[in-house]
PDB file of C-alpha atoms in Angstrom:
ATOM      1  CA  MET A   7     106.905  91.024  97.707  1.00  0.00           C
ATOM      2  CA  ARG A   8     109.912  92.224  99.275  1.00  0.00           C
ATOM      3  CA  PHE A   9     112.498  90.045  97.662  1.00  0.00           C
ATOM      4  CA  THR A  10     115.864  91.124  95.763  1.00  0.00           C
ATOM      5  CA  ALA A  11     114.430  89.294  92.626  1.00  0.00           C
ATOM      6  CA  ARG A  12     111.326  90.973  90.487  1.00  0.00           C
ATOM      7  CA  LEU A  13     110.956  93.612  92.805  1.00  0.00           C
ATOM      8  CA  SER A  14     108.867  96.335  90.720  1.00  0.00           C
ATOM      9  CA  THR A  15     109.333 100.173  91.090  1.00  0.00           C
ATOM     10  CA  ALA A  16     106.298 100.491  92.999  1.00  0.00           C
ATOM     11  CA  ALA A  17     107.500  97.871  95.430  1.00  0.00           C
ATOM     12  CA  LEU A  18     110.985  99.696  95.614  1.00  0.00           C
ATOM     13  CA  ALA A  19     109.207 103.122  96.294  1.00  0.00           C
ATOM     14  CA  ALA A  20     107.188 101.324  99.042  1.00  0.00           C
ATOM     15  CA  ALA A  21     110.335  99.523 100.653  1.00  0.00           C
ATOM     16  CA  SER A  22     111.798 103.021 100.715  1.00  0.00           C
ATOM     17  CA  VAL A  23     108.807 104.334 102.756  1.00  0.00           C
ATOM     18  CA  LEU A  24     108.473 101.770 104.914  1.00  0.00           C
ATOM     19  CA  LEU A  25     112.205 101.950 105.902  1.00  0.00           C
ATOM     20  CA  ILE A  26     112.385 105.440 105.917  1.00  0.00           C
ATOM     21  CA  ALA A  27     109.059 105.030 108.425  1.00  0.00           C
ATOM     22  CA  THR A  28     110.607 102.498 110.501  1.00  0.00           C
ATOM     23  CA  GLY A  29     113.905 104.479 111.231  1.00  0.00           C
ATOM     24  CA  CYS A  30     112.157 107.428 111.965  1.00  0.00           C
ATOM     25  CA  ALA A  31     110.257 105.728 114.376  1.00  0.00           C
ATOM     26  CA  GLY A  32     112.805 104.504 116.486  1.00  0.00           C
ATOM     27  CA  GLY A  33     112.794 100.614 117.257  1.00  0.00           C
ATOM     28  CA  THR A  34     113.344  98.476 120.449  1.00  0.00           C
ATOM     29  CA  GLY A  35     116.745  97.314 119.404  1.00  0.00           C
ATOM     30  CA  ALA A  36     120.082  98.981 118.770  1.00  0.00           C
ATOM     31  CA  SER A  37     120.227  98.146 115.038  1.00  0.00           C
ATOM     32  CA  ALA A  38     116.939  99.961 114.315  1.00  0.00           C
ATOM     33  CA  GLY A  39     115.022  99.190 111.249  1.00  0.00           C
ATOM     34  CA  ALA A  40     117.248  96.402 110.333  1.00  0.00           C
ATOM     35  CA  LEU A  41     114.351  93.818 110.074  1.00  0.00           C
ATOM     36  CA  ALA A  42     112.050  96.649 108.131  1.00  0.00           C
ATOM     37  CA  GLY A  43     114.956  97.263 105.462  1.00  0.00           C
ATOM     38  CA  ALA A  44     116.070  93.344 104.843  1.00  0.00           C
ATOM     39  CA  GLN A  45     115.838  92.254 101.250  1.00  0.00           C
ATOM     40  CA  ILE A  46     115.413  88.316 100.820  1.00  0.00           C
ATOM     41  CA  ASN A  47     116.270  86.192  97.818  1.00  0.00           C
ATOM     42  CA  PRO A  48     113.674  83.747  96.582  1.00  0.00           C
ATOM     43  CA  PRO A  49     114.118  79.894  97.364  1.00  0.00           C
ATOM     44  CA  VAL A  50     116.617  77.958  94.947  1.00  0.00           C
ATOM     45  CA  GLY A  51     114.920  74.742  94.041  1.00  0.00           C
ATOM     46  CA  GLU A  52     112.202  73.174  95.051  1.00  0.00           C
ATOM     47  CA  VAL A  53     110.693  73.885  97.987  1.00  0.00           C
ATOM     48  CA  VAL A  54     107.095  73.098  99.538  1.00  0.00           C
ATOM     49  CA  GLY A  55     104.249  74.636 100.698  1.00  0.00           C
ATOM     50  CA  THR A  56     101.051  73.416 103.133  1.00  0.00           C
ATOM     51  CA  GLY A  57      97.771  75.444 102.444  1.00  0.00           C
ATOM     52  CA  THR A  58      94.634  76.214 100.895  1.00  0.00           C
ATOM     53  CA  VAL A  59      94.766  75.893  97.136  1.00  0.00           C
ATOM     54  CA  LEU A  60      91.805  78.772  95.847  1.00  0.00           C
ATOM     55  CA  GLU A  61      90.733  78.651  92.341  1.00  0.00           C
ATOM     56  CA  VAL A  62      88.054  81.564  91.637  1.00  0.00           C
ATOM     57  CA  ALA A  63      86.710  82.398  88.136  1.00  0.00           C
ATOM     58  CA  GLY A  64      90.008  80.596  86.865  1.00  0.00           C
ATOM     59  CA  ASP A  65      92.672  82.306  88.781  1.00  0.00           C
ATOM     60  CA  VAL A  66      94.409  80.254  91.352  1.00  0.00           C
ATOM     61  CA  ALA A  67      96.359  81.298  94.254  1.00  0.00           C
ATOM     62  CA  LEU A  68      98.084  79.622  96.850  1.00  0.00           C
ATOM     63  CA  CYS A  69      97.064  80.727 100.528  1.00  0.00           C
ATOM     64  CA  LEU A  70      99.834  79.963 102.858  1.00  0.00           C
ATOM     65  CA  GLY A  71      98.409  82.272 105.663  1.00  0.00           C
ATOM     66  CA  PRO A  72      94.833  82.967 107.270  1.00  0.00           C
ATOM     67  CA  ILE A  73      91.649  81.985 105.707  1.00  0.00           C
ATOM     68  CA  ALA A  74      88.813  83.770 105.819  1.00  0.00           C
ATOM     69  CA  GLU A  75      85.689  82.206 107.458  1.00  0.00           C
ATOM     70  CA  SER A  76      83.099  82.512 104.418  1.00  0.00           C
ATOM     71  CA  TYR A  77      81.773  79.938 102.160  1.00  0.00           C
ATOM     72  CA  PRO A  78      83.416  79.690  99.721  1.00  0.00           C
ATOM     73  CA  PRO A  79      86.297  80.782 101.488  1.00  0.00           C
ATOM     74  CA  GLN A  80      88.744  83.393 100.769  1.00  0.00           C
ATOM     75  CA  CYS A  81      92.408  84.595 101.338  1.00  0.00           C
ATOM     76  CA  ASP A  82      95.047  86.751 100.103  1.00  0.00           C
ATOM     77  CA  GLY A  83      97.460  83.900  98.520  1.00  0.00           C
ATOM     78  CA  MET A  84     100.146  84.344  95.755  1.00  0.00           C
ATOM     79  CA  PRO A  85      99.346  83.306  92.229  1.00  0.00           C
ATOM     80  CA  LEU A  86      99.785  79.539  91.669  1.00  0.00           C
ATOM     81  CA  GLU A  87     101.070  78.740  88.214  1.00  0.00           C
ATOM     82  CA  GLY A  88     101.082  75.120  86.613  1.00  0.00           C
ATOM     83  CA  TRP A  89      98.156  73.735  88.760  1.00  0.00           C
ATOM     84  CA  SER A  90      95.368  71.245  87.265  1.00  0.00           C
ATOM     85  CA  TRP A  91      92.641  69.649  89.390  1.00  0.00           C
ATOM     86  CA  ASP A  92      93.177  66.687  87.264  1.00  0.00           C
ATOM     87  CA  GLY A  93      93.123  63.629  89.562  1.00  0.00           C
ATOM     88  CA  VAL A  94      93.458  65.853  92.594  1.00  0.00           C
ATOM     89  CA  ASP A  95      91.403  64.616  95.476  1.00  0.00           C
ATOM     90  CA  GLY A  96      89.688  66.707  98.431  1.00  0.00           C
ATOM     91  CA  PHE A  97      88.443  69.699  97.361  1.00  0.00           C
ATOM     92  CA  GLU A  98      85.120  71.428  97.318  1.00  0.00           C
ATOM     93  CA  GLU A  99      83.451  73.576  94.651  1.00  0.00           C
ATOM     94  CA  SER A 100      80.493  76.332  95.113  1.00  0.00           C
ATOM     95  CA  GLY A 101      79.800  78.415  92.395  1.00  0.00           C
ATOM     96  CA  ASP A 102      83.068  79.498  90.312  1.00  0.00           C
ATOM     97  CA  THR A 103      85.337  78.706  93.383  1.00  0.00           C
ATOM     98  CA  ARG A 104      87.024  75.307  93.846  1.00  0.00           C
ATOM     99  CA  TRP A 105      89.300  74.819  96.911  1.00  0.00           C
ATOM    100  CA  GLY A 106      91.090  72.300  99.022  1.00  0.00           C
ATOM    101  CA  THR A 107      94.085  72.059 101.402  1.00  0.00           C
ATOM    102  CA  TYR A 108      97.394  70.518  99.927  1.00  0.00           C
ATOM    103  CA  ALA A 109     100.625  70.210 100.339  1.00  0.00           C
ATOM    104  CA  VAL A 110     102.277  71.577  97.255  1.00  0.00           C
ATOM    105  CA  PHE A 111     105.790  71.209  95.775  1.00  0.00           C
ATOM    106  CA  GLY A 112     107.589  73.342  93.213  1.00  0.00           C
ATOM    107  CA  THR A 113     109.128  76.606  92.401  1.00  0.00           C
ATOM    108  CA  PHE A 114     109.006  80.009  93.883  1.00  0.00           C
ATOM    109  CA  ASP A 115     110.348  83.058  92.318  1.00  0.00           C
ATOM    110  CA  GLY A 116     109.625  86.046  95.009  1.00  0.00           C
ATOM    111  CA  ASP A 117     105.643  86.507  93.588  1.00  0.00           C
ATOM    112  CA  VAL A 118     104.587  83.364  91.783  1.00  0.00           C
ATOM    113  CA  PHE A 119     104.994  79.654  93.032  1.00  0.00           C
ATOM    114  CA  THR A 120     104.861  77.276  90.476  1.00  0.00           C
ATOM    115  CA  ALA A 121     103.669  73.807  91.138  1.00  0.00           C
ATOM    116  CA  THR A 122     106.390  71.008  89.537  1.00  0.00           C
ATOM    117  CA  GLN A 123     104.856  67.505  91.329  1.00  0.00           C
ATOM    118  CA  PRO A 124     101.483  66.692  92.310  1.00  0.00           C
ATOM    119  CA  PRO A 125     100.310  67.742  95.612  1.00  0.00           C
ATOM    120  CA  ILE A 126      99.102  65.604  98.654  1.00  0.00           C
ATOM    121  CA  MET A 127      96.377  65.976 100.478  1.00  0.00           C
ATOM    122  CA  LEU A 128      97.403  68.087 103.508  1.00  0.00           C
ATOM    123  CA  ALA A 129      95.204  65.215 105.620  1.00  0.00           C
ATOM    124  CA  LEU A 130      97.611  62.770 104.343  1.00  0.00           C
ATOM    125  CA  TYR A 131     100.777  64.586 104.463  1.00  0.00           C
ATOM    126  CA  ASP A 132     103.285  63.943 107.297  1.00  0.00           C
ATOM    127  CA  PRO A 133     106.102  66.049 107.009  1.00  0.00           C
ATOM    128  CA  MET A 134     109.517  65.410 109.269  1.00  0.00           C
ATOM    129  CA  ARG A 135     109.069  67.885 112.239  1.00  0.00           C
ATOM    130  CA  PRO A 136     111.001  71.115 112.254  1.00  0.00           C
ATOM    131  CA  GLU A 137     113.608  71.085 114.788  1.00  0.00           C
ATOM    132  CA  ASP A 138     112.277  73.664 117.631  1.00  0.00           C
ATOM    133  CA  PRO A 139     114.739  76.776 117.110  1.00  0.00           C
ATOM    134  CA  THR A 140     114.454  77.469 120.817  1.00  0.00           C
ATOM    135  CA  GLY A 141     115.853  74.184 121.968  1.00  0.00           C
ATOM    136  CA  GLU A 142     112.620  74.233 123.951  1.00  0.00           C
ATOM    137  CA  ILE A 143     114.218  76.691 126.200  1.00  0.00           C
ATOM    138  CA  SER A 144     111.639  79.458 127.216  1.00  0.00           C
ATOM    139  CA  GLY A 145     112.804  83.207 126.720  1.00  0.00           C
ATOM    140  CA  ASN A 146     113.554  85.609 129.155  1.00  0.00           C
ATOM    141  CA  THR A 147     112.418  89.096 127.785  1.00  0.00           C
ATOM    142  CA  PRO A 148     109.868  90.957 129.898  1.00  0.00           C
ATOM    143  CA  ALA A 149     106.164  90.198 128.687  1.00  0.00           C
ATOM    144  CA  ALA A 150     105.555  94.171 127.914  1.00  0.00           C
ATOM    145  CA  GLU A 151     108.786  94.121 125.408  1.00  0.00           C
ATOM    146  CA  LEU A 152     106.990  91.260 123.638  1.00  0.00           C
ATOM    147  CA  ASP A 153     104.133  92.938 122.939  1.00  0.00           C
ATOM    148  CA  ALA A 154     105.663  95.858 121.858  1.00  0.00           C
ATOM    149  CA  ILE A 155     107.767  93.819 119.428  1.00  0.00           C
ATOM    150  CA  ALA A 156     105.074  92.202 118.147  1.00  0.00           C
ATOM    151  CA  THR A 157     103.454  95.402 117.031  1.00  0.00           C
ATOM    152  CA  GLU A 158     106.204  96.338 115.372  1.00  0.00           C
ATOM    153  CA  ILE A 159     106.596  93.425 113.321  1.00  0.00           C
ATOM    154  CA  PRO A 160     103.821  93.283 110.852  1.00  0.00           C
ATOM    155  CA  THR A 161     104.851  97.057 109.414  1.00  0.00           C
ATOM    156  CA  ALA A 162     108.638  95.817 109.399  1.00  0.00           C
ATOM    157  CA  LEU A 163     107.469  92.699 107.574  1.00  0.00           C
ATOM    158  CA  GLY A 164     105.314  93.671 105.240  1.00  0.00           C
ATOM    159  CA  ASP A 165     103.718  91.114 103.153  1.00  0.00           C
ATOM    160  CA  LEU A 166     106.543  88.658 103.681  1.00  0.00           C
ATOM    161  CA  LEU A 167     104.521  88.202 107.306  1.00  0.00           C
ATOM    162  CA  LEU A 168     101.365  85.359 107.366  1.00  0.00           C
ATOM    163  CA  ALA A 169     101.072  85.480 111.192  1.00  0.00           C
ATOM    164  CA  THR A 170     102.471  86.528 114.131  1.00  0.00           C
ATOM    165  CA  TRP A 171     102.254  85.915 118.310  1.00  0.00           C
ATOM    166  CA  THR A 172     103.754  85.684 121.665  1.00  0.00           C
ATOM    167  CA  GLN A 173     104.718  82.288 123.392  1.00  0.00           C
ATOM    168  CA  ASP A 174     107.041  81.138 125.811  1.00  0.00           C
ATOM    169  CA  GLY A 175     109.014  84.283 126.030  1.00  0.00           C
ATOM    170  CA  TYR A 176     109.146  84.645 122.456  1.00  0.00           C
ATOM    171  CA  VAL A 177     107.809  86.516 119.690  1.00  0.00           C
ATOM    172  CA  TRP A 178     106.780  84.361 116.603  1.00  0.00           C
ATOM    173  CA  ALA A 179     106.838  85.569 113.169  1.00  0.00           C
ATOM    174  CA  GLN A 180     105.568  83.116 110.361  1.00  0.00           C
ATOM    175  CA  VAL A 181     106.650  84.554 106.938  1.00  0.00           C
ATOM    176  CA  ILE A 182     106.504  82.944 103.366  1.00  0.00           C
ATOM    177  CA  TRP A 183     110.366  82.717 102.941  1.00  0.00           C
ATOM    178  CA  ASP A 184     113.467  82.917 105.017  1.00  0.00           C
ATOM    179  CA  ASP A 185     116.906  81.949 103.876  1.00  0.00           C
ATOM    180  CA  GLY A 186     117.945  83.090 107.010  1.00  0.00           C
ATOM    181  CA  THR A 187     118.390  86.637 106.116  1.00  0.00           C
ATOM    182  CA  LEU A 188     115.325  87.985 108.147  1.00  0.00           C
ATOM    183  CA  GLN A 189     116.078  85.730 111.529  1.00  0.00           C
ATOM    184  CA  SER A 190     119.685  87.519 110.928  1.00  0.00           C
ATOM    185  CA  ALA A 191     118.000  90.693 110.826  1.00  0.00           C
ATOM    186  CA  ALA A 192     115.707  90.464 113.474  1.00  0.00           C
ATOM    187  CA  ASP A 193     118.665  89.238 115.949  1.00  0.00           C
ATOM    188  CA  ALA A 194     120.595  92.474 114.943  1.00  0.00           C
ATOM    189  CA  GLU A 195     117.550  94.634 115.787  1.00  0.00           C
ATOM    190  CA  TYR A 196     115.981  92.914 119.216  1.00  0.00           C
ATOM    191  CA  GLY A 197     118.786  91.123 120.126  1.00  0.00           C
ATOM    192  CA  ASP A 198     119.086  86.984 119.890  1.00  0.00           C
ATOM    193  CA  GLY A 199     116.480  84.863 121.433  1.00  0.00           C
ATOM    194  CA  VAL A 200     113.935  87.329 121.264  1.00  0.00           C
ATOM    195  CA  VAL A 201     112.374  86.932 117.559  1.00  0.00           C
ATOM    196  CA  ILE A 202     111.907  83.570 115.778  1.00  0.00           C
ATOM    197  CA  ILE A 203     111.202  83.928 112.152  1.00  0.00           C
ATOM    198  CA  GLN A 204     109.492  80.953 110.761  1.00  0.00           C
ATOM    199  CA  SER A 205     109.525  80.271 107.069  1.00  0.00           C
ATOM    200  CA  ALA A 206     106.297  78.837 105.850  1.00  0.00           C
ATOM    201  CA  LEU A 207     107.442  77.562 102.255  1.00  0.00           C
ATOM    202  CA  ARG A 208     110.235  74.960 103.048  1.00  0.00           C
ATOM    203  CA  SER A 209     113.301  73.742 100.976  1.00  0.00           C
ATOM    204  CA  LEU A 210     113.624  70.366  99.620  1.00  0.00           C
ATOM    205  CA  GLY A 211     117.038  70.321  98.830  1.00  0.00           C
TER     206      GLY A 211
END
């Protein structure tokens, strides 16, 4: 993943290729490539993530993004350490696979999520609703331009991206984590009030 900490040589090379490719292709905004080139720091302190905990043959992952509609389910999540099913309700099992949906509390180093507190079943989790970054005001970017930007976002964000969609005059992009760096880069590249970055992990600090 594209974090400033614990970047492997392969990840650095991939990020370089991605930045070069994006730069050559131009971009919608005046600062083309700002989003693809942005490097972010992992969160400091504890965070919470809501999603599916999936264990397959002893390997446990926290999946914040989409889940494949199969039985048992499949997903591309981050490694989850410090997890125990002891005392945890709300899971299903099939063969060597066990899964359930939870709010998981812990730390994230840019690669691995480490659980630090007991999880809460997602059906029982009632977090404070985050503030609407748009102020409930619709955007004014033309639909065709939003669609074009939406096709660029997956390449720019790579494996940081969980989902993207257009709604109410904006392109929305949910990422694993953003400390404001990705939002600033999106604003620099596309202009303010065009792309809204949402962080799936939320700080507890």
